[in-house]
Coordinates of C-alpha atoms (C1' of nucleotides) in Angstrom, one line a residue:
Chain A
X1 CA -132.5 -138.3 -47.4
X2 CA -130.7 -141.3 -47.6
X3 CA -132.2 -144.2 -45.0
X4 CA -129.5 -146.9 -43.4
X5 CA -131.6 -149.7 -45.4
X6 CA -131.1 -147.9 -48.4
X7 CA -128.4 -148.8 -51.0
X8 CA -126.8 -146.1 -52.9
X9 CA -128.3 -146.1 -56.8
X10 CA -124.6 -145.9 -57.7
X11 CA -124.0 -149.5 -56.2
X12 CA -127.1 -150.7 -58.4
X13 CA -126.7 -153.0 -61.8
X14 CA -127.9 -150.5 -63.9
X15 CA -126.1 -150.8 -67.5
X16 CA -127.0 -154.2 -67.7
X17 CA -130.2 -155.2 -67.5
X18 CA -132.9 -153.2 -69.6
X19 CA -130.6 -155.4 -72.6
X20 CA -131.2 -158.9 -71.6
X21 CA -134.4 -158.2 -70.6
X22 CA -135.4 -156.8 -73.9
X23 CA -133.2 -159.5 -75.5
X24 CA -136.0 -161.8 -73.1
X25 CA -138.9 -160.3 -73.8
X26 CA -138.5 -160.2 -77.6
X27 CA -138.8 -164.3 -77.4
X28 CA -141.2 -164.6 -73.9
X29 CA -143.6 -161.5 -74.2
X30 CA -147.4 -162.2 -73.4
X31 CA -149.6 -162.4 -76.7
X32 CA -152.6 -160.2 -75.1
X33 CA -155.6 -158.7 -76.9
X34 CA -154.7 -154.9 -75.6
X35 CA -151.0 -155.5 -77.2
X36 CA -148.7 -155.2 -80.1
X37 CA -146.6 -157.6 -80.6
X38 CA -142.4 -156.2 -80.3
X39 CA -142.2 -157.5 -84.2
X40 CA -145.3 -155.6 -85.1
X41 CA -144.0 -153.0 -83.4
X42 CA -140.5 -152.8 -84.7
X43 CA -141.9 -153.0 -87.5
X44 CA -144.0 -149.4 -87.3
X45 CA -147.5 -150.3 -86.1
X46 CA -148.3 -148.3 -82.5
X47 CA -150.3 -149.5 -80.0
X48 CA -154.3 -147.6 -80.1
X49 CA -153.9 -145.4 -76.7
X50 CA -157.9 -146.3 -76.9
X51 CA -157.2 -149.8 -76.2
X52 CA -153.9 -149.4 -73.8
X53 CA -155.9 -146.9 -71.7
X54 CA -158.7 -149.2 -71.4
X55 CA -157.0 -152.5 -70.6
X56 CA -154.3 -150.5 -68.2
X57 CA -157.6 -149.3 -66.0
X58 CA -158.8 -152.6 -66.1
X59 CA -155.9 -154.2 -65.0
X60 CA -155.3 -151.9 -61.6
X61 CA -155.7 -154.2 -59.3
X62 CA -157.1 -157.4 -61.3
X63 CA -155.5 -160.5 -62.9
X64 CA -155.1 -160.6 -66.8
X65 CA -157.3 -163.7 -66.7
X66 CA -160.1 -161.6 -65.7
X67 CA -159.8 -158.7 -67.7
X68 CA -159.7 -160.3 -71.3
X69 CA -163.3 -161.2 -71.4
X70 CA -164.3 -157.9 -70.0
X71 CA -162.2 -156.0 -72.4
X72 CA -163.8 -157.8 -75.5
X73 CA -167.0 -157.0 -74.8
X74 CA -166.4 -153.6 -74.2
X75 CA -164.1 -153.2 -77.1
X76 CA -167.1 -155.3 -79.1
X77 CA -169.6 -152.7 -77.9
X78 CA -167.8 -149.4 -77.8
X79 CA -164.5 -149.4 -80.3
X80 CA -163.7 -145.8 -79.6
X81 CA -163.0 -143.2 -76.6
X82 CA -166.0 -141.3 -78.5
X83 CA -168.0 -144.2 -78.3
X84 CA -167.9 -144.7 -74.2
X85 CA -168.3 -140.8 -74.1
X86 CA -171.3 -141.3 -75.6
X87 CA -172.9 -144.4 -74.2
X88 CA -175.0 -143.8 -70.7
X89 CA -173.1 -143.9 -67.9
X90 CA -175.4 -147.0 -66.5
X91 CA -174.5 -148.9 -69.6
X92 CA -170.9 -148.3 -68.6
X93 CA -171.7 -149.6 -65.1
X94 CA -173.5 -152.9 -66.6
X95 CA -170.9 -154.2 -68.3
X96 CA -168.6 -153.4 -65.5
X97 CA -171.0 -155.3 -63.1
X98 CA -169.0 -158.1 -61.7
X99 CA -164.9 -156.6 -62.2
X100 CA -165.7 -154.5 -58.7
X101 CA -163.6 -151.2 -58.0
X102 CA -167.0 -149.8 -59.4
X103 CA -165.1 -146.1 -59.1
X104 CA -162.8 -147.2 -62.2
X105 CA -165.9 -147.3 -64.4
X106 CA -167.4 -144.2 -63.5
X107 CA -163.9 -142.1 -64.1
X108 CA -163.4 -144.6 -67.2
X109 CA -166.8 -142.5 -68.4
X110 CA -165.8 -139.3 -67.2
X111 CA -162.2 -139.8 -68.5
X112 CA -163.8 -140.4 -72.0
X113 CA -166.1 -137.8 -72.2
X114 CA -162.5 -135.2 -71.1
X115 CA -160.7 -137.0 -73.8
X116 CA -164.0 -136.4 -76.4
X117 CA -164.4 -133.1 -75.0
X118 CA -161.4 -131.3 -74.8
X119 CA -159.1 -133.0 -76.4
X120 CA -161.0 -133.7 -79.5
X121 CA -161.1 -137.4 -78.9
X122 CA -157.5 -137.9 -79.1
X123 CA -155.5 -139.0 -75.7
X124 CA -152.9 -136.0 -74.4
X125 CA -149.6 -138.1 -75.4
X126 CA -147.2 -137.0 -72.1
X127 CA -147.5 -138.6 -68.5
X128 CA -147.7 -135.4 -66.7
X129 CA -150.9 -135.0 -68.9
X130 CA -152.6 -138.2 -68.5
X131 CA -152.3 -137.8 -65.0
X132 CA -154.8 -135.1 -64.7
X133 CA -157.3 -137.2 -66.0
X134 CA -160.0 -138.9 -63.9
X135 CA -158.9 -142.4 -63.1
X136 CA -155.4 -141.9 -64.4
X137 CA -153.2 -142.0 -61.3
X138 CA -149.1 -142.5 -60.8
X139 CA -148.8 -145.9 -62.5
X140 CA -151.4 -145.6 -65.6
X141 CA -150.5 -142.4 -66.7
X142 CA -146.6 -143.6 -66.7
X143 CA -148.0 -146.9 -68.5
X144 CA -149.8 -145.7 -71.3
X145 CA -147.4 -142.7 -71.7
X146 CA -144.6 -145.4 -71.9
X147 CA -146.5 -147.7 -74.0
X148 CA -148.5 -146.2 -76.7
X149 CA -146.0 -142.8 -76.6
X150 CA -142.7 -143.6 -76.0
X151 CA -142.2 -141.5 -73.3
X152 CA -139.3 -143.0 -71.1
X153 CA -140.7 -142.4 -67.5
X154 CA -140.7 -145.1 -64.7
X155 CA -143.4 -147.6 -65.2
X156 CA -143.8 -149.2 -61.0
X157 CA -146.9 -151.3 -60.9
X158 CA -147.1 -154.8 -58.1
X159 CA -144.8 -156.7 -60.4
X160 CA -142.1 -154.2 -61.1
X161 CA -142.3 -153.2 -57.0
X162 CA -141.4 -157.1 -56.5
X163 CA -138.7 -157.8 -59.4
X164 CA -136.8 -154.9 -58.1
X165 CA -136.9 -155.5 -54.0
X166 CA -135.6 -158.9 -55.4
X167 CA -132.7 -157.3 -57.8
X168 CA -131.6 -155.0 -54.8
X169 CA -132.6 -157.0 -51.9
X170 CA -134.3 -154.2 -50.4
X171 CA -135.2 -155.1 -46.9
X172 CA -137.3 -151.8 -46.1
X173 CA -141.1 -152.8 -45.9
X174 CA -143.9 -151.7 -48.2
X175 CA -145.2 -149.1 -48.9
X176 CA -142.7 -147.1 -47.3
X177 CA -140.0 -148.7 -49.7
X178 CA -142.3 -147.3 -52.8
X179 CA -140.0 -143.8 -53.3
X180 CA -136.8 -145.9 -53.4
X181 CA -138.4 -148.8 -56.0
X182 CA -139.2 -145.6 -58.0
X183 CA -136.0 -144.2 -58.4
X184 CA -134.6 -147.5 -59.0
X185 CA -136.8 -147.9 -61.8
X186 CA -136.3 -144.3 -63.1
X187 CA -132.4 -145.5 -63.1
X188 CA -133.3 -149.0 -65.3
X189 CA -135.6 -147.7 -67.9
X190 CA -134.2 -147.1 -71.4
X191 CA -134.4 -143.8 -73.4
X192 CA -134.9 -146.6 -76.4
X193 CA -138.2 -148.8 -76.4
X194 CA -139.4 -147.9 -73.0
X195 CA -142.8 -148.9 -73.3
X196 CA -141.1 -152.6 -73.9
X197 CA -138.8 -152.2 -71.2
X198 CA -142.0 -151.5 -68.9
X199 CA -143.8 -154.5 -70.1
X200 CA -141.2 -156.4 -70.2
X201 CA -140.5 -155.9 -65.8
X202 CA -144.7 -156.7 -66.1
X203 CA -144.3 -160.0 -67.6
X204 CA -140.9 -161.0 -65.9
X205 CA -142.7 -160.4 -62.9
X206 CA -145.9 -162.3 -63.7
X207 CA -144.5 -165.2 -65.6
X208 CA -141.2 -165.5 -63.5
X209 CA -140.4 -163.3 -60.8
X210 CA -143.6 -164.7 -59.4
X211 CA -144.7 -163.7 -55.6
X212 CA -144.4 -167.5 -54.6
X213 CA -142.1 -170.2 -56.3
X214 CA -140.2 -167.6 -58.3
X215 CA -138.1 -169.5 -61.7
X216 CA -134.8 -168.0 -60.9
X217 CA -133.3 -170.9 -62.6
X218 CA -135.4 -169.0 -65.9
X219 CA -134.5 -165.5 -65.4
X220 CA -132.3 -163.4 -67.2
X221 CA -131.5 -161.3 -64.7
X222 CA -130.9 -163.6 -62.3
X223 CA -127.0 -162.6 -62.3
X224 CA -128.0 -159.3 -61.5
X225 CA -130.3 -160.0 -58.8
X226 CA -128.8 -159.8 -55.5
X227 CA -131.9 -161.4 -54.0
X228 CA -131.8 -164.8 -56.5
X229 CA -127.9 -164.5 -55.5
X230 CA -128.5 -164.8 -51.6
X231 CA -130.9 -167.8 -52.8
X232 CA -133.5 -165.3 -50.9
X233 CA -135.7 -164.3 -54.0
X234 CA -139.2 -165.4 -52.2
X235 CA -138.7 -163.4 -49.4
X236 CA -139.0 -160.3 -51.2
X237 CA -140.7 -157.7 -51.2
X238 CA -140.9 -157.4 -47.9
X239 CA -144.4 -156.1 -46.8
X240 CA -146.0 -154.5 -43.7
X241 CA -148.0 -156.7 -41.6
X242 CA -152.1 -155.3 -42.0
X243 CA -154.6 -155.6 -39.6
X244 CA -157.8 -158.8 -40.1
X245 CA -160.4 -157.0 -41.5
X246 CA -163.1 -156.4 -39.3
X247 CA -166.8 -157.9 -39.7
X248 CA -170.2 -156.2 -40.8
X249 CA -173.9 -157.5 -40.9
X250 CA -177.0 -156.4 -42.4
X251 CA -179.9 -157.6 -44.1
X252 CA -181.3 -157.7 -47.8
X253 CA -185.0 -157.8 -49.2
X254 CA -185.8 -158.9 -52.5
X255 CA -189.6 -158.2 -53.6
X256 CA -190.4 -161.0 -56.1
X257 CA -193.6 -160.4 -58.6
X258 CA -195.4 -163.7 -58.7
X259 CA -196.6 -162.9 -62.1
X260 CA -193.6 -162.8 -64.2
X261 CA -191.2 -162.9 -61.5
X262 CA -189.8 -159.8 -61.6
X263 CA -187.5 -158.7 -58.5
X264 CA -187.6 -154.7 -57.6
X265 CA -184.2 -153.1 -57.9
X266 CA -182.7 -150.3 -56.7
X267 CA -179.9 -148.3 -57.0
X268 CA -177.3 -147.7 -54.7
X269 CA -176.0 -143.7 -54.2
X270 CA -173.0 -142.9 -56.4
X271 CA -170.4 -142.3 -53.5
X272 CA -169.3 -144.9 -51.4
X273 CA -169.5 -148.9 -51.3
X274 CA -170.5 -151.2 -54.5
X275 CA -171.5 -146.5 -55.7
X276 CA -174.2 -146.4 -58.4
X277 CA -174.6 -150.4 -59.0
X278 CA -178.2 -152.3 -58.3
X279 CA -179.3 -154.1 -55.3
X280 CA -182.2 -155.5 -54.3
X281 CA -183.0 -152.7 -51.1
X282 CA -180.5 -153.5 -48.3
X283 CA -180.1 -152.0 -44.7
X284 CA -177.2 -150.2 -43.7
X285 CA -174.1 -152.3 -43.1
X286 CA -173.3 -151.6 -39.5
X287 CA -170.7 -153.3 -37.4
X288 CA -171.5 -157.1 -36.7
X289 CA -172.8 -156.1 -33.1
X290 CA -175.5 -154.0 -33.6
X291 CA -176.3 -154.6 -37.0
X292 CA -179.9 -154.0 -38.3
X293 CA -181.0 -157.7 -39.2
X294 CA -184.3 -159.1 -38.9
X295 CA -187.9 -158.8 -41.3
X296 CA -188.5 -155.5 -38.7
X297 CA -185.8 -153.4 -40.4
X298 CA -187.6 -153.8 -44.0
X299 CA -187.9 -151.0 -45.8
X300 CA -191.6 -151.7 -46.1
X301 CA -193.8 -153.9 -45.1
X302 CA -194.3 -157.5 -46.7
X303 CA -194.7 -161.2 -46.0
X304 CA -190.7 -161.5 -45.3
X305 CA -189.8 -164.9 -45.2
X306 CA -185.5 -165.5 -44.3
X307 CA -184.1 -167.3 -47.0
X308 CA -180.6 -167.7 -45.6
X309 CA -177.1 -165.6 -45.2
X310 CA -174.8 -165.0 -47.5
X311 CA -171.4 -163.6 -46.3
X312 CA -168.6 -161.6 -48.7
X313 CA -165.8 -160.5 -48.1
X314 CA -164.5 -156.8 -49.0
X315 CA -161.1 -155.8 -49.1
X316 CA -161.1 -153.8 -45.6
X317 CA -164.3 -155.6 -44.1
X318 CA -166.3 -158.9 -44.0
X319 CA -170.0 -158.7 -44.2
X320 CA -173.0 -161.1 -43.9
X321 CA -176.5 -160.3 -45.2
X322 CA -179.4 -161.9 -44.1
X323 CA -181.4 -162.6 -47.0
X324 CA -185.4 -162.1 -47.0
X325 CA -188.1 -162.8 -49.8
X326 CA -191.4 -162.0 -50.1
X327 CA -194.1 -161.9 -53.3
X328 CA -195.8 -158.6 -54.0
X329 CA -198.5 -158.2 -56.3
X330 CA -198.2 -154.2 -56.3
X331 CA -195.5 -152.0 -57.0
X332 CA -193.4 -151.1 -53.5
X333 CA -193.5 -147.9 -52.0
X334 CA -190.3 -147.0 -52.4
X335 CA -188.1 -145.6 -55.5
X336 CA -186.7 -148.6 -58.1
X337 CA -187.8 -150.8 -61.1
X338 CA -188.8 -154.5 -61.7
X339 CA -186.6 -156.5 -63.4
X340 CA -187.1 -159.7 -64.6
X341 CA -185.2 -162.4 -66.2
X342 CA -184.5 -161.4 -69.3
X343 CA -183.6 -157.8 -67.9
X344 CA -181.0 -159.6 -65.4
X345 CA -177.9 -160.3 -67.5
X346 CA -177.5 -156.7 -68.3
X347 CA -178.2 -155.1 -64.4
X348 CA -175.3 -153.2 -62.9
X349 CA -175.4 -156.0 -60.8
X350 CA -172.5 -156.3 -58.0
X351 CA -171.2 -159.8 -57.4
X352 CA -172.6 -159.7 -54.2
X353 CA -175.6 -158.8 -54.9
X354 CA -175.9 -161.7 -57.3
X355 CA -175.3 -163.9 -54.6
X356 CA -178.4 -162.3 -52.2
X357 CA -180.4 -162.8 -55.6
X358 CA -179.5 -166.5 -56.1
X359 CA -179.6 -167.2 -52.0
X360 CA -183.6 -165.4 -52.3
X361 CA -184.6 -167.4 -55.6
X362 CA -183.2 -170.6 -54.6
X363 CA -185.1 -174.0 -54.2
X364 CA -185.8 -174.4 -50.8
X365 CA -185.0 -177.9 -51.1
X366 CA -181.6 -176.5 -51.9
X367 CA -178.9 -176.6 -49.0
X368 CA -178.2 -173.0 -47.8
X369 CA -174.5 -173.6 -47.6
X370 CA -173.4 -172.7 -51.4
X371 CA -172.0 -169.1 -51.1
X372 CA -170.8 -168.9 -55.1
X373 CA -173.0 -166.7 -57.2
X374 CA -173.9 -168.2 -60.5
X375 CA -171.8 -167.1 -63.2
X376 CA -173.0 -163.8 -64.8
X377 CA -175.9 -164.6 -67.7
X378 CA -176.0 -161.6 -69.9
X379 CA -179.1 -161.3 -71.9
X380 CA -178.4 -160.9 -76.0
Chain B
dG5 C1' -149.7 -141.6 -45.0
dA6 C1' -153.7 -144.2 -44.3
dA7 C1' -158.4 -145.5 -45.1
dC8 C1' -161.5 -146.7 -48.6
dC9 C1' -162.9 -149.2 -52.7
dG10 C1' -164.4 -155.7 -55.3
dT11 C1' -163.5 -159.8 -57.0
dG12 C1' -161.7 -164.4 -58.2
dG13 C1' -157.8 -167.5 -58.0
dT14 C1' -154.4 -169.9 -55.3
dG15 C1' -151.6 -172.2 -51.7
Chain C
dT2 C1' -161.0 -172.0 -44.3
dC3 C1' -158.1 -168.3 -44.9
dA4 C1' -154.6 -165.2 -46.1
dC5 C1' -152.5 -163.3 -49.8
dC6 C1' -152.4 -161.4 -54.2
dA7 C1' -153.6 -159.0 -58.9
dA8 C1' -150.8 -153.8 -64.7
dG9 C1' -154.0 -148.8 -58.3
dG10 C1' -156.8 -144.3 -57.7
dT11 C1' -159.1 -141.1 -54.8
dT12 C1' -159.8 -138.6 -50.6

DNA sequence: GAACCGTGGTG
DNA sequence: TCACCAAGGTT
């Protein structure tokens, strides 16, 4: 059913723009580790689905900046699907430790061990496929169908979402706008290079068609973009107001070991927040009113000495942990491991878990105000 | 649909 | 300081 904010698809510049933008991407496409270049690929050599899956599931929801060191080391480590199938699934999680959405690694490693499995290591090659596999939703299963297949299916990720409300001034908010962009997208895409095509709205987007400041003046579709035409580019898409997210508080105990100064770890259960990473033992995160704070909610007893807060913030809530310390010649009575130093660098630990770590290990000379955790050391 | 699930960069 | 944003998926 048609809404009144809706255009028509018929009224929409369809003929003309997958060419200049492959025309533009051919000269202005991102060199990135994950891809092939358009010559290389013109001139027969496919993308690995290995790699494309990999990068695309890093990538949901996290900048390109980011993901390229992550994606070496994995690559580095494990430089096949059969490879993360058979790696432990803590391993997985370690080298994940600091890219968050710790969900994505666990169905990267359950999505690998399907592919070993039953499809005898080899990725199914058609979108409706991919999508059944763990962590392969809407967008990735289009995006590495597209990309490493061929398949000419509608690629919508945040940038595509943004350079078409733009090229259609669509004035309907987000999300709700999502099945229109879709259909618009279906409309563009080219039975010829499609994978291009899809990378090509990806870079245009990030590189151009940027959420602030957007280079109209640069884009080749900027004679087909009702938006750039109005001179209104920037004030689309046009999203739903959300909610401030409301605030948590809790506590955090780390157990040193004066001898080598080890700190006992634990780890959290698989469901839920920061599921199956390390932490030093932590209350319950309650709201900020009746939080459980104080050396009396330890999970054992100890010499608990505060050491400061930290605060983070989570996508849909705030939280501060008050952070305790205390030295403990024997083993706590509760289930973990020591970890010392060394060990560290390769814990599944959480960013925000770092930060409680440096906050308990700090100088106490040190002023209590630095929230940054130190950057990740990795041990080897 | 909407809530839940991390983190780092940017204005 | 803070709000927004980034190649979203699952429940």
């Amino acid at each position: 059913m048609l809404q009144p904010e809706q255009q028509p698809l018929s009224a929409a510049p369809v003929p003309s723009v997958a060419g200049p933008l492959l025309f533009w991407y051919d000269r202005h496409a991102r060199a990135l580790p994950w891809r092939v270049s358009p010559e290389s690929r013109t001139a027969g050599t496919p993308p690995e689905p290995y790699r494309i899956w990999l990068s695309e599931v890093m990538l949901q929801q996290t900048t390109v900046a980011t993901v390229k060191s992550y994606f070496a080391r994995f690559v580095d480590r494990w430089p096949t699907v059969g490879a993360v199938a058979a790696a432990p699934e803590t391993d997985i999680l370690g080298e994940w430790a600091g890219l968050g959405y710790y969900a994505r690694a666990r169905n990267l490693h359950a999505c690998a061990k399907t592919v070993t499995d039953d499809f005898d290591g080899c990725f199914p090659r058609t979108a409706a496929e991919l999508r059944a596999l763990p962590g392969i939703g809407e967008y990735t299963s289009a995006a590495i169908a597209a990309i490493a297949f061929d398949e000419p299916v509608a690629v919508v990720d945040g940038n595509v979402e943004r350079v078409v409300t733009r090229l259609f001034a669509i004035e309907a908010p987000l999300p709700g706008a999502r099945k229109t962009i879709r259909a618009h997208v279906a409309a563009l895409t080219p039975d010829s290079r499609p994978g291009d095509f899809a990378q090509a709205m990806m870079d245009l987007g990030a590189t151009v068609c940027t959420p602030t400041g957007p280079a109209c003046i640069l884009c080749p579709l900027r004679v087909h973009c009702r938006a750039a035409t109005q001179g209104r580019a920037a004030q689309f898409p046009v999203k739903k107001p959300k909610a401030a997210p409301p605030e948590r508080k809790g506590a955090a105990f780390v157990a040193v070991r004066p001898a080598d100064g080890a700190i006992w770890l634990r780890r959290r259960a698989r469901s839920g927040m920061l599921g199956g990473m390390s932490e030093p033992p932590t209350t319950e995160w309650s709201a900020r009113a009746d939080g459980a704070t104080g050396a009396e909610a330890a999970p054992f007893a100890a010499n608990w000495r505060y050491q400061g807060a930290v605060t983070h913030g989570f996508t849909h809530f705030r939280l501060e942990l008050e952070v305790y310390r205390a030295e403990l010649t024997q083993e706590p009575p509760i289930a973990g491991w020591w970890s010392n130093e060394a060990a560290r660098g390769g814990e599944a630990l959480p960013t925000l878990m770092r930060k409680v770590l440096d906050r308990a290990l700090a100088d106490p000379a040190e002023p209590r105000q630095s929230p940054k955790a130190q950057p990740r050391k990795r041990a080897g």
